Coordinates of C-alpha atoms (C1' of nucleotides) in Angstrom, one line a residue:
Chain A
M182 CA -28.6 -7.2 -27.6
T183 CA -26.1 -5.4 -25.4
G184 CA -27.1 -1.8 -25.9
S185 CA -26.1 1.3 -27.8
P186 CA -23.0 1.2 -30.0
A187 CA -22.3 4.9 -29.4
A188 CA -22.4 4.2 -25.6
R189 CA -20.1 1.3 -25.9
N190 CA -17.6 3.1 -28.1
T191 CA -17.6 6.0 -25.8
L192 CA -16.6 3.8 -22.9
R193 CA -14.0 2.0 -25.1
I194 CA -12.5 5.3 -25.9
L195 CA -12.5 6.2 -22.2
R196 CA -10.8 2.9 -21.3
F197 CA -8.3 3.3 -24.1
L198 CA -7.3 6.8 -22.9
A199 CA -7.0 5.5 -19.3
A200 CA -4.5 2.9 -20.4
Q201 CA -2.2 5.4 -22.2
P202 CA 0.7 6.9 -20.4
D203 CA 0.0 10.3 -22.1
P204 CA -2.6 12.1 -24.1
V205 CA -2.9 10.8 -27.7
P206 CA -4.0 12.1 -31.1
A207 CA -7.5 11.3 -32.4
E208 CA -6.1 9.3 -35.3
R209 CA -4.4 6.9 -32.8
I210 CA -7.7 6.4 -31.0
A211 CA -9.6 5.8 -34.2
S212 CA -7.1 3.3 -35.6
S213 CA -6.5 1.5 -32.3
L214 CA -10.2 0.9 -31.7
G215 CA -11.2 0.5 -35.4
L216 CA -13.6 3.4 -35.4
P217 CA -14.4 5.7 -38.3
R218 CA -12.6 9.0 -38.1
A219 CA -15.7 11.1 -38.2
S220 CA -17.4 9.1 -35.5
T221 CA -14.3 9.3 -33.3
Y222 CA -14.3 13.1 -33.5
R223 CA -18.0 13.2 -32.8
L224 CA -17.7 11.0 -29.7
L225 CA -14.6 12.9 -28.5
S226 CA -16.5 16.1 -28.9
A227 CA -19.4 14.7 -26.7
M228 CA -16.9 13.5 -24.2
T229 CA -15.2 16.8 -24.1
A230 CA -18.5 18.6 -23.6
E231 CA -19.2 16.3 -20.6
G232 CA -15.7 16.9 -19.1
F233 CA -14.5 13.3 -19.4
V234 CA -11.9 14.2 -22.0
V235 CA -9.8 17.3 -22.7
H236 CA -8.5 18.4 -26.0
L237 CA -5.0 19.8 -25.8
E238 CA -5.2 21.9 -29.0
E239 CA -1.6 23.1 -29.2
D240 CA -0.3 19.5 -29.0
R241 CA -3.3 18.1 -31.0
V242 CA -3.9 15.4 -28.5
F243 CA -6.8 14.2 -26.3
G244 CA -6.4 13.2 -22.6
L245 CA -8.7 12.3 -19.8
G246 CA -10.7 15.1 -18.0
V247 CA -11.7 15.5 -14.4
G248 CA -15.0 13.7 -15.0
A249 CA -13.0 10.5 -15.5
F250 CA -11.3 11.2 -12.2
E251 CA -14.6 11.7 -10.4
A252 CA -16.0 8.5 -11.8
G253 CA -13.0 6.7 -10.3
T254 CA -13.4 8.3 -6.9
G255 CA -17.1 7.5 -6.9
Y256 CA -16.3 3.9 -7.4
V257 CA -13.8 4.0 -4.5
R258 CA -16.2 5.8 -2.2
Q259 CA -18.9 3.2 -2.9
A260 CA -16.7 0.3 -2.4
P261 CA -17.8 -0.9 1.1
L262 CA -14.6 -2.9 1.4
R263 CA -12.4 0.1 1.2
R264 CA -14.4 1.9 3.8
L265 CA -14.4 -0.9 6.2
A266 CA -10.7 -1.7 5.7
H267 CA -9.2 1.8 5.9
G268 CA -9.0 2.1 9.7
P269 CA -7.5 -1.4 10.3
M270 CA -4.9 -0.8 7.5
T271 CA -3.8 2.5 9.0
R272 CA -3.4 0.9 12.4
L273 CA -1.5 -2.0 10.9
V274 CA 1.1 0.3 9.4
D275 CA 1.4 2.3 12.6
R276 CA 2.1 -1.0 14.5
V277 CA 4.5 -2.7 12.2
E278 CA 6.2 0.3 10.6
E279 CA 6.1 -1.2 7.1
S280 CA 3.9 -0.2 4.1
A281 CA 0.7 -2.2 3.6
H282 CA -1.9 -2.6 0.9
L283 CA -5.3 -4.1 0.3
A284 CA -6.0 -5.8 -3.0
V285 CA -8.9 -7.5 -4.7
L286 CA -8.9 -10.2 -7.3
H287 CA -10.2 -9.2 -10.8
G288 CA -9.8 -11.9 -13.4
R289 CA -6.3 -13.2 -13.2
D290 CA -5.0 -9.9 -11.8
V291 CA -5.0 -8.3 -8.5
L292 CA -6.1 -4.7 -8.3
Y293 CA -4.8 -2.5 -5.4
L294 CA -7.5 -0.5 -3.6
I295 CA -5.6 0.9 -0.6
E296 CA -1.9 1.6 -0.2
E297 CA -0.7 2.9 3.2
R298 CA 2.9 3.9 3.1
A299 CA 5.0 3.8 6.2
P300 CA 7.5 6.7 6.9
G301 CA 10.9 6.2 5.5
R302 CA 9.7 3.3 3.3
P303 CA 10.0 3.6 -0.5
S304 CA 7.0 4.1 -2.7
L305 CA 5.8 0.8 -4.1
V306 CA 4.7 -0.3 -7.5
T307 CA 1.5 -1.4 -5.8
D308 CA -0.1 2.1 -5.9
V309 CA -3.9 2.4 -5.9
G310 CA -5.3 1.4 -9.2
V311 CA -2.4 -0.7 -10.3
R312 CA -3.0 -4.2 -11.7
L313 CA -0.5 -7.1 -11.4
P314 CA -0.7 -10.8 -12.2
A315 CA -2.2 -12.5 -9.2
H316 CA 0.1 -15.6 -9.3
L317 CA 3.2 -13.4 -8.9
T318 CA 2.1 -11.4 -5.9
A319 CA 1.6 -12.4 -2.2
S320 CA -1.8 -10.6 -2.3
G321 CA -3.0 -12.7 -5.2
R322 CA -1.5 -15.9 -3.9
A323 CA -3.3 -15.4 -0.6
M324 CA -6.7 -15.1 -2.3
L325 CA -6.0 -17.9 -4.9
A326 CA -5.0 -20.3 -2.0
A327 CA -8.4 -19.7 -0.4
L328 CA -10.4 -20.2 -3.6
P329 CA -11.9 -23.6 -4.6
R330 CA -9.6 -25.6 -6.9
V331 CA -12.1 -25.5 -9.8
Q332 CA -12.1 -21.8 -9.7
V333 CA -8.3 -21.5 -9.7
R334 CA -8.3 -24.0 -12.6
A335 CA -10.8 -21.9 -14.5
L336 CA -8.6 -18.8 -14.0
F337 CA -5.3 -20.6 -14.9
P338 CA -6.3 -23.4 -17.3
D339 CA -3.0 -23.9 -19.1
R340 CA 0.5 -22.5 -19.6
D341 CA -0.8 -19.6 -21.8
A342 CA -2.6 -18.1 -18.8
F343 CA 0.6 -17.4 -16.9
A344 CA 2.0 -13.9 -17.5
T345 CA 5.7 -13.8 -17.0
H346 CA 7.7 -11.1 -15.2
R347 CA 11.5 -11.6 -15.6
G348 CA 11.0 -15.4 -15.5
T349 CA 9.8 -15.5 -11.9
G350 CA 6.9 -17.3 -10.3
P351 CA 4.9 -20.4 -11.3
A352 CA 4.5 -21.0 -15.0
T353 CA 2.2 -24.1 -15.1
P354 CA -1.0 -25.1 -13.4
A355 CA 0.9 -27.8 -11.5
A356 CA 3.5 -25.4 -10.2
L357 CA 0.7 -23.0 -9.1
R358 CA -1.2 -25.8 -7.4
S359 CA 2.0 -26.8 -5.5
L360 CA 2.7 -23.2 -4.5
L361 CA -0.9 -22.7 -3.3
A362 CA -0.7 -25.9 -1.2
E363 CA 2.4 -24.6 0.5
T364 CA 0.6 -21.3 1.1
R365 CA -2.3 -23.0 2.8
Q366 CA 0.1 -25.1 4.8
R367 CA 2.1 -22.1 5.9
G368 CA -1.0 -20.0 6.8
Y369 CA 0.0 -16.9 4.8
A370 CA 1.3 -16.1 1.3
V371 CA 4.8 -15.0 0.5
E372 CA 6.6 -13.2 -2.4
D373 CA 10.3 -12.6 -2.6
D374 CA 11.8 -10.4 -5.4
E375 CA 9.1 -11.6 -7.9
V376 CA 7.6 -8.1 -8.5
T377 CA 10.4 -5.8 -7.3
P378 CA 13.9 -7.0 -6.7
G379 CA 14.9 -6.7 -3.0
L380 CA 11.4 -6.4 -1.8
A381 CA 9.2 -9.2 -0.2
S382 CA 5.6 -9.4 1.0
V383 CA 3.5 -11.5 3.3
A384 CA -0.3 -11.6 2.7
V385 CA -3.5 -13.0 4.3
P386 CA -6.9 -13.2 2.6
V387 CA -10.0 -11.4 3.9
L388 CA -12.9 -13.9 3.9
D389 CA -16.6 -13.3 3.7
H390 CA -19.6 -15.2 5.2
N391 CA -18.9 -18.2 2.9
R392 CA -15.2 -18.2 3.6
H393 CA -14.8 -16.8 0.1
P394 CA -11.7 -14.5 -0.3
V395 CA -12.9 -11.0 -1.2
A396 CA -9.6 -9.2 -0.7
S397 CA -6.2 -9.6 0.9
V398 CA -4.0 -7.6 3.3
A399 CA -0.3 -7.5 2.6
V400 CA 2.8 -5.9 4.1
T401 CA 5.9 -5.2 2.0
F402 CA 9.5 -4.9 3.3
A403 CA 13.1 -4.9 2.1
H404 CA 13.8 -8.6 2.5
E405 CA 17.4 -8.4 3.6
S406 CA 16.5 -6.4 6.6
V407 CA 13.9 -8.8 7.9
L408 CA 14.8 -12.0 9.9
A409 CA 12.6 -15.1 9.8
R410 CA 11.3 -14.4 13.3
R411 CA 10.3 -10.8 12.3
R412 CA 8.6 -12.2 9.2
A413 CA 6.5 -14.5 11.3
E414 CA 5.6 -11.5 13.5
L415 CA 4.6 -9.5 10.5
S416 CA 2.4 -12.3 9.2
T417 CA 0.7 -12.5 12.6
E418 CA -0.1 -8.8 12.5
V419 CA -1.3 -9.0 8.9
A420 CA -3.6 -12.0 9.8
E421 CA -5.0 -10.1 12.7
T422 CA -5.8 -7.1 10.5
A423 CA -7.4 -9.4 7.8
H424 CA -9.6 -11.1 10.5
D425 CA -10.6 -7.7 11.9
I426 CA -11.7 -6.6 8.4
S427 CA -13.5 -9.9 7.9
R428 CA -15.4 -9.4 11.1
R429 CA -16.4 -5.9 10.1
L430 CA -17.5 -7.2 6.7
T431 CA -19.6 -10.0 8.1
G432 CA -21.0 -8.2 11.2
R433 CA -19.4 -10.8 13.4
Chain B
M22 CA -22.9 20.5 -32.5
T23 CA -21.5 18.8 -29.5
G24 CA -21.6 15.2 -30.5
S25 CA -23.6 12.2 -30.0
P26 CA -26.6 12.2 -27.5
A27 CA -26.0 8.6 -26.6
A28 CA -22.4 9.3 -25.7
R29 CA -23.4 12.3 -23.7
N30 CA -26.2 10.5 -21.8
T31 CA -23.8 7.6 -21.1
L32 CA -21.4 10.0 -19.4
R33 CA -24.2 11.8 -17.6
I34 CA -25.3 8.4 -16.2
L35 CA -21.7 7.7 -15.2
R36 CA -21.4 11.0 -13.4
F37 CA -24.7 10.6 -11.7
L38 CA -23.8 7.2 -10.3
A39 CA -20.4 8.5 -9.2
A40 CA -22.2 11.2 -7.1
Q41 CA -24.5 8.7 -5.3
P42 CA -23.5 7.3 -1.9
D43 CA -24.9 3.9 -3.0
P44 CA -26.0 1.9 -6.0
V45 CA -29.5 3.1 -7.3
P46 CA -32.5 1.7 -9.2
A47 CA -32.7 2.4 -12.9
E48 CA -36.0 4.3 -12.4
R49 CA -34.1 6.8 -10.2
I50 CA -31.4 7.3 -12.9
A51 CA -34.1 7.8 -15.6
S52 CA -36.2 10.3 -13.7
S53 CA -33.2 12.2 -12.2
L54 CA -31.6 12.7 -15.7
G55 CA -34.9 13.1 -17.6
L56 CA -34.2 10.1 -19.8
P57 CA -36.8 7.7 -21.3
R58 CA -37.0 4.4 -19.4
A59 CA -36.2 2.2 -22.4
S60 CA -33.2 4.3 -23.4
T61 CA -31.9 4.2 -19.8
Y62 CA -32.0 0.4 -19.7
R63 CA -30.4 0.2 -23.1
L64 CA -27.5 2.5 -22.0
L65 CA -27.1 0.7 -18.7
S66 CA -26.9 -2.5 -20.6
A67 CA -24.1 -1.2 -22.7
M68 CA -22.3 0.2 -19.7
T69 CA -22.6 -3.1 -17.9
A70 CA -21.2 -4.9 -21.0
E71 CA -18.2 -2.6 -20.9
G72 CA -17.6 -3.0 -17.2
F73 CA -18.3 0.6 -16.2
V74 CA -21.6 -0.4 -14.4
V75 CA -22.6 -3.4 -12.4
H76 CA -26.2 -4.6 -12.0
L77 CA -26.9 -5.9 -8.5
E78 CA -29.8 -8.0 -9.5
E79 CA -31.0 -9.2 -6.0
D80 CA -31.3 -5.5 -4.9
R81 CA -32.4 -4.3 -8.4
V82 CA -29.9 -1.5 -8.3
F83 CA -27.0 -0.3 -10.5
G84 CA -23.6 0.7 -9.2
L85 CA -20.3 1.7 -10.7
G86 CA -18.0 -1.0 -12.1
V87 CA -14.3 -1.4 -12.1
G88 CA -14.0 0.3 -15.5
A89 CA -15.0 3.6 -13.8
F90 CA -12.3 3.0 -11.2
E91 CA -9.7 2.5 -13.9
A92 CA -10.7 5.6 -15.8
G93 CA -10.1 7.5 -12.6
T94 CA -6.7 6.0 -11.9
G95 CA -5.8 6.7 -15.6
Y96 CA -6.5 10.3 -15.0
V97 CA -4.3 10.4 -11.9
R98 CA -1.5 8.5 -13.6
Q99 CA -1.5 11.0 -16.5
A100 CA -1.6 14.1 -14.3
P101 CA 2.0 15.4 -14.7
L102 CA 1.5 17.4 -11.5
R103 CA 0.8 14.4 -9.4
R104 CA 3.9 12.6 -10.7
L105 CA 6.1 15.6 -10.1
A106 CA 4.8 16.3 -6.7
H107 CA 4.7 12.8 -5.2
G108 CA 8.3 12.7 -4.0
P109 CA 8.5 16.2 -2.6
M110 CA 5.2 15.6 -0.7
T111 CA 6.4 12.4 0.8
R112 CA 9.6 14.0 2.0
L113 CA 7.7 16.9 3.5
V114 CA 5.6 14.6 5.6
D115 CA 8.7 12.7 6.8
R116 CA 10.3 16.0 7.7
V117 CA 7.4 17.7 9.6
E118 CA 5.6 14.6 10.8
E119 CA 2.2 16.1 9.9
S120 CA -0.2 15.0 7.1
A121 CA 0.0 16.9 3.8
H122 CA -2.0 17.3 0.7
L123 CA -1.8 18.6 -2.8
A124 CA -4.9 20.3 -4.3
V125 CA -5.9 21.9 -7.6
L126 CA -8.6 24.5 -8.3
H127 CA -11.6 23.4 -10.2
G128 CA -14.2 26.1 -10.6
R129 CA -14.9 27.4 -7.1
D130 CA -13.8 24.2 -5.5
V131 CA -10.5 22.6 -4.7
L132 CA -10.0 19.0 -5.7
Y133 CA -7.5 16.9 -3.7
L134 CA -5.0 14.9 -5.8
I135 CA -2.6 13.7 -3.2
E136 CA -3.0 13.0 0.5
E137 CA 0.1 11.9 2.4
R138 CA -0.9 10.8 5.9
A139 CA 1.6 11.0 8.8
P140 CA 1.8 8.2 11.3
G141 CA -0.4 8.7 14.4
R142 CA -2.3 11.5 12.6
P143 CA -6.0 11.2 12.0
S144 CA -7.5 10.5 8.6
L145 CA -8.6 13.8 7.0
V146 CA -11.7 14.8 5.1
T147 CA -9.3 15.9 2.4
D148 CA -8.9 12.4 0.9
V149 CA -8.0 12.0 -2.8
G150 CA -11.0 12.9 -4.9
V151 CA -12.7 15.1 -2.3
R152 CA -14.1 18.5 -3.4
L153 CA -14.4 21.4 -0.9
P154 CA -15.2 25.1 -1.4
A155 CA -12.0 26.9 -2.3
H156 CA -12.7 29.9 -0.1
L157 CA -13.0 27.8 3.1
T158 CA -9.7 25.9 2.8
A159 CA -6.1 26.9 3.1
S160 CA -5.4 25.1 -0.1
G161 CA -8.0 27.1 -2.0
R162 CA -7.1 30.4 -0.4
A163 CA -3.4 30.0 -1.3
M164 CA -4.3 29.6 -5.0
L165 CA -7.0 32.3 -5.0
A166 CA -4.5 34.8 -3.4
A167 CA -2.1 34.2 -6.3
L168 CA -4.8 34.6 -9.0
P169 CA -5.5 38.0 -10.8
R170 CA -8.3 39.9 -9.1
V171 CA -10.5 39.8 -12.1
Q172 CA -10.3 36.0 -12.1
V173 CA -11.2 35.8 -8.4
R174 CA -14.1 38.2 -9.1
A175 CA -15.3 36.1 -12.0
L176 CA -15.3 33.0 -9.7
F177 CA -17.0 34.7 -6.8
P178 CA -19.1 37.5 -8.3
D179 CA -21.7 37.9 -5.5
R180 CA -23.0 36.6 -2.2
D181 CA -24.7 33.6 -3.9
A182 CA -21.3 32.2 -5.0
F183 CA -20.3 31.6 -1.4
A184 CA -21.1 28.1 -0.2
T185 CA -21.5 28.0 3.6
H186 CA -20.2 25.5 6.0
R187 CA -21.4 26.0 9.6
G188 CA -21.3 29.7 9.1
T189 CA -17.5 29.9 8.8
G190 CA -15.3 31.8 6.3
P191 CA -15.9 34.8 4.1
A192 CA -19.4 35.3 2.8
T193 CA -19.1 38.3 0.4
P194 CA -16.7 39.4 -2.3
A195 CA -15.3 42.2 0.0
A196 CA -14.6 39.8 2.8
L197 CA -12.8 37.4 0.5
R198 CA -10.8 40.2 -1.0
S199 CA -9.7 41.3 2.5
L200 CA -8.8 37.7 3.5
L201 CA -6.8 37.2 0.3
A202 CA -4.9 40.5 0.8
E203 CA -3.9 39.3 4.3
T204 CA -2.9 35.9 2.8
R205 CA -0.6 37.7 0.3
Q206 CA 0.8 39.9 3.1
R207 CA 1.5 36.9 5.3
G208 CA 3.1 34.8 2.5
Y209 CA 1.0 31.7 3.2
A210 CA -2.7 30.8 3.6
V211 CA -4.3 29.6 6.9
E212 CA -7.4 27.8 7.9
D213 CA -8.6 27.3 11.5
D214 CA -11.6 25.1 12.3
E215 CA -13.4 26.1 9.1
V216 CA -13.5 22.6 7.6
T217 CA -13.0 20.4 10.6
P218 CA -13.2 21.7 14.2
G219 CA -9.9 21.4 16.0
L220 CA -7.9 21.2 12.8
A221 CA -5.8 23.9 11.1
S222 CA -3.9 24.1 7.9
V223 CA -1.2 26.2 6.3
A224 CA -0.8 26.3 2.5
V225 CA 1.4 27.7 -0.3
P226 CA 0.6 27.8 -4.0
V227 CA 2.6 26.0 -6.7
L228 CA 3.2 28.4 -9.5
D229 CA 3.9 27.8 -13.2
H230 CA 6.0 29.7 -15.8
N231 CA 3.6 32.6 -15.7
R232 CA 3.3 32.8 -11.9
H233 CA -0.1 31.2 -12.3
P234 CA -1.2 29.0 -9.4
V235 CA -1.6 25.4 -10.7
A236 CA -1.9 23.7 -7.3
S237 CA -1.2 24.2 -3.7
V238 CA 0.7 22.3 -1.0
A239 CA -0.8 22.2 2.5
V240 CA -0.1 20.7 5.9
T241 CA -2.9 20.0 8.4
F242 CA -2.5 19.7 12.2
A243 CA -4.4 19.8 15.5
H244 CA -4.3 23.5 16.2
E245 CA -4.1 23.4 20.0
S246 CA -0.9 21.4 19.8
V247 CA 0.9 23.9 17.5
L248 CA 2.5 27.0 18.8
A249 CA 2.9 30.1 16.6
R250 CA 6.6 29.5 16.2
R251 CA 6.0 25.9 15.0
R252 CA 3.3 27.1 12.7
A253 CA 5.8 29.5 11.0
E254 CA 8.3 26.6 10.7
L255 CA 5.6 24.5 9.1
S256 CA 4.8 27.2 6.6
T257 CA 8.5 27.5 5.7
E258 CA 8.7 23.7 5.0
V259 CA 5.5 23.9 3.0
A260 CA 6.8 26.8 1.0
E261 CA 10.0 25.0 0.3
T262 CA 8.1 22.0 -1.0
A263 CA 5.8 24.2 -3.2
H264 CA 8.9 25.9 -4.7
D265 CA 10.6 22.5 -5.3
I266 CA 7.5 21.3 -7.2
S267 CA 7.4 24.6 -9.2
R268 CA 11.0 24.1 -10.2
R269 CA 10.3 20.5 -11.3
L270 CA 7.2 21.8 -13.2
T271 CA 9.0 24.6 -15.0
G272 CA 12.3 22.8 -15.6
R273 CA 14.0 25.6 -13.6
Chain C
dG17 C1' -55.3 -13.5 -1.3
dT18 C1' -55.9 -9.4 -4.4
dG19 C1' -54.6 -5.2 -6.4
dT20 C1' -51.0 -2.0 -7.4
dT21 C1' -46.5 -0.8 -8.5
dC22 C1' -42.0 -1.7 -10.0
dT23 C1' -38.6 -4.0 -13.0
dG24 C1' -36.7 -5.7 -17.1
dT25 C1' -37.4 -6.7 -21.9
dC26 C1' -39.3 -6.2 -26.3
dT27 C1' -41.7 -4.3 -30.9
dC28 C1' -41.9 -1.0 -34.5
dA29 C1' -42.7 3.6 -36.9
dT30 C1' -40.0 7.3 -37.5
dA31 C1' -36.5 10.4 -36.1
dT32 C1' -31.8 10.9 -36.3
dG33 C1' -27.1 9.3 -35.9
dT34 C1' -23.6 7.2 -38.8
dG35 C1' -19.7 6.7 -41.9
dA36 C1' -17.7 7.6 -46.5
dG37 C1' -15.8 11.2 -48.4
dA38 C1' -14.8 16.2 -49.3
dC39 C1' -12.6 20.4 -47.9
dA40 C1' -9.4 23.7 -45.9
dG41 C1' -5.9 24.9 -42.8
dA42 C1' -1.8 23.4 -40.2
dT43 C1' 2.3 20.8 -39.8
dT44 C1' 6.0 17.9 -41.4
dC45 C1' 9.2 16.3 -44.7
dT46 C1' 12.3 16.6 -48.6
Chain D
dA199 C1' 9.3 26.3 -51.6
dG200 C1' 6.4 22.5 -52.8
dA201 C1' 4.4 18.1 -51.8
dA202 C1' 2.6 15.0 -48.6
dT203 C1' 0.4 14.1 -44.5
dC204 C1' -2.3 15.2 -40.5
dT205 C1' -6.2 17.5 -38.2
dG206 C1' -10.7 19.1 -37.5
dT207 C1' -15.1 20.0 -39.5
dC208 C1' -18.9 19.3 -42.4
dT209 C1' -22.6 17.1 -45.9
dC210 C1' -25.9 13.8 -46.9
dA211 C1' -28.0 9.1 -48.3
dC212 C1' -29.2 5.5 -45.7
dA213 C1' -28.6 2.5 -41.7
dT214 C1' -30.1 2.0 -37.4
dA215 C1' -31.0 4.0 -32.8
dT216 C1' -34.8 5.9 -30.4
dG217 C1' -38.9 6.3 -27.4
dA218 C1' -43.8 5.3 -26.7
dG219 C1' -46.1 1.8 -25.2
dA220 C1' -47.0 -3.2 -24.4
dC221 C1' -46.2 -7.4 -21.8
dA222 C1' -45.1 -10.5 -18.0
dG223 C1' -43.0 -11.6 -13.8
dA224 C1' -41.5 -10.0 -9.2
dA225 C1' -42.2 -7.4 -5.1
dC226 C1' -44.9 -4.7 -2.1
dA227 C1' -49.1 -3.1 0.5
dC228 C1' -53.5 -3.8 2.4

DNA sequence: GTGTTCTGTCTCATATGTGAGACAGATTCT
DNA sequence: AGAATCTGTCTCACATATGAGACAGAACAC
């Protein structure tokens, strides 16, 4: 028994709306989630009353309300990691003058919790709240390289587990294993063009008491403008920040 | 009829958890919201199954899950204002080398949607998702000054409506009216020390088709370091950004 | 160690929420 | 203009969710 159907459907609606680029008609919600029309309207009415949904009557669509926003910021405020990491990330950006981000692993994806943009640098796809396939990003690779092999295998058991993105990145368990071995050997993870053409990243995992990767710190740059020596410097700065965050997390 | 009680209580639980600084025991949720214990557990179980809540069993507490986070980022992603305003805000910070933020009015509070930090500047209390009393902040004052008088009166009908913050800012409808008249006369809103000692802000409203204030753009600085001439320059830059966003919003 | 309180899970009588379908107004299509 | 479709709201028989209370294990206080 996993609780009340109305509660579950309420949250399914909320999650569905959060995944849409724009507000949608009630009929779309009902058909997409397989809910009866009358129930859908009743749940939407409750959600509107509580401020989690708004009904844009002129357009006959429903969108997210400010209550959804505040639930999201409540999560962020409660996330100890974000609080601990914010200062070190800010200082990293000031030091290296490149944009940086903190990500966590969630299933086979990374989820970005912090983005610190450097002046004059472009906005990144890795904005707060964005999900990307872990195996295609430096952030994800850094964490996967620090995970036990059985856990990586459980996450990526076969070819079907590999989301593709313009044909880049590893596409089989063997290719991923090889890439993660190189990552461990090198001491930091790399990503060149795989997510955004022309951009590269270096990343280092943040480890907890048990040397388990709970996040990763990455810096992103235009890869033509960065020499190999500069790249090694960046990775050293990123590693220092990741270790600083680890120390804050584990109380030294 | 405003929909399903289970749906409403689910969202009340979500809102309650979002307002707590830390995860809380189920008993606290039930007593705070006046819900029966068995129902509370059942709803929490559904919320956990859908990923909006996590049960930290060792500590016997419940906290927000990643589903809450994604609902929040869905709201932000859908907010047309944030999308339109992001580029102009970034350029403003690069130009003036001070931190800037975009806020909307929600009831008597402002709610911050965008914060762009400038290098070397301190993190601000006005982080994304933060609420502050509108009458104490430059952002709020800018919007209130552009609202019709009857609407301002409806928001702040008597002394009880004025949240206090270390005894700063207007405390009566008459004082607010006077401050807003000065704001309109000056052409931009100001705030000195009221929220954070040592910090000041200037703000300009973003207006829609009907000259209705839908947001405001503000810049925040250490007020000892900024001469009056520089302050006027900043307000000009802020106004230019606010008008740019208005034009994008209204399609010129 | 003992007693008390808290936590999580479950039962079951009954209160009520649900979903199929109807209705009316608005919008879209031909 | 008329027909078809969409939207939002409502009714009501019946399916099922609810809440009071019980139980057992864990944690806490003395």
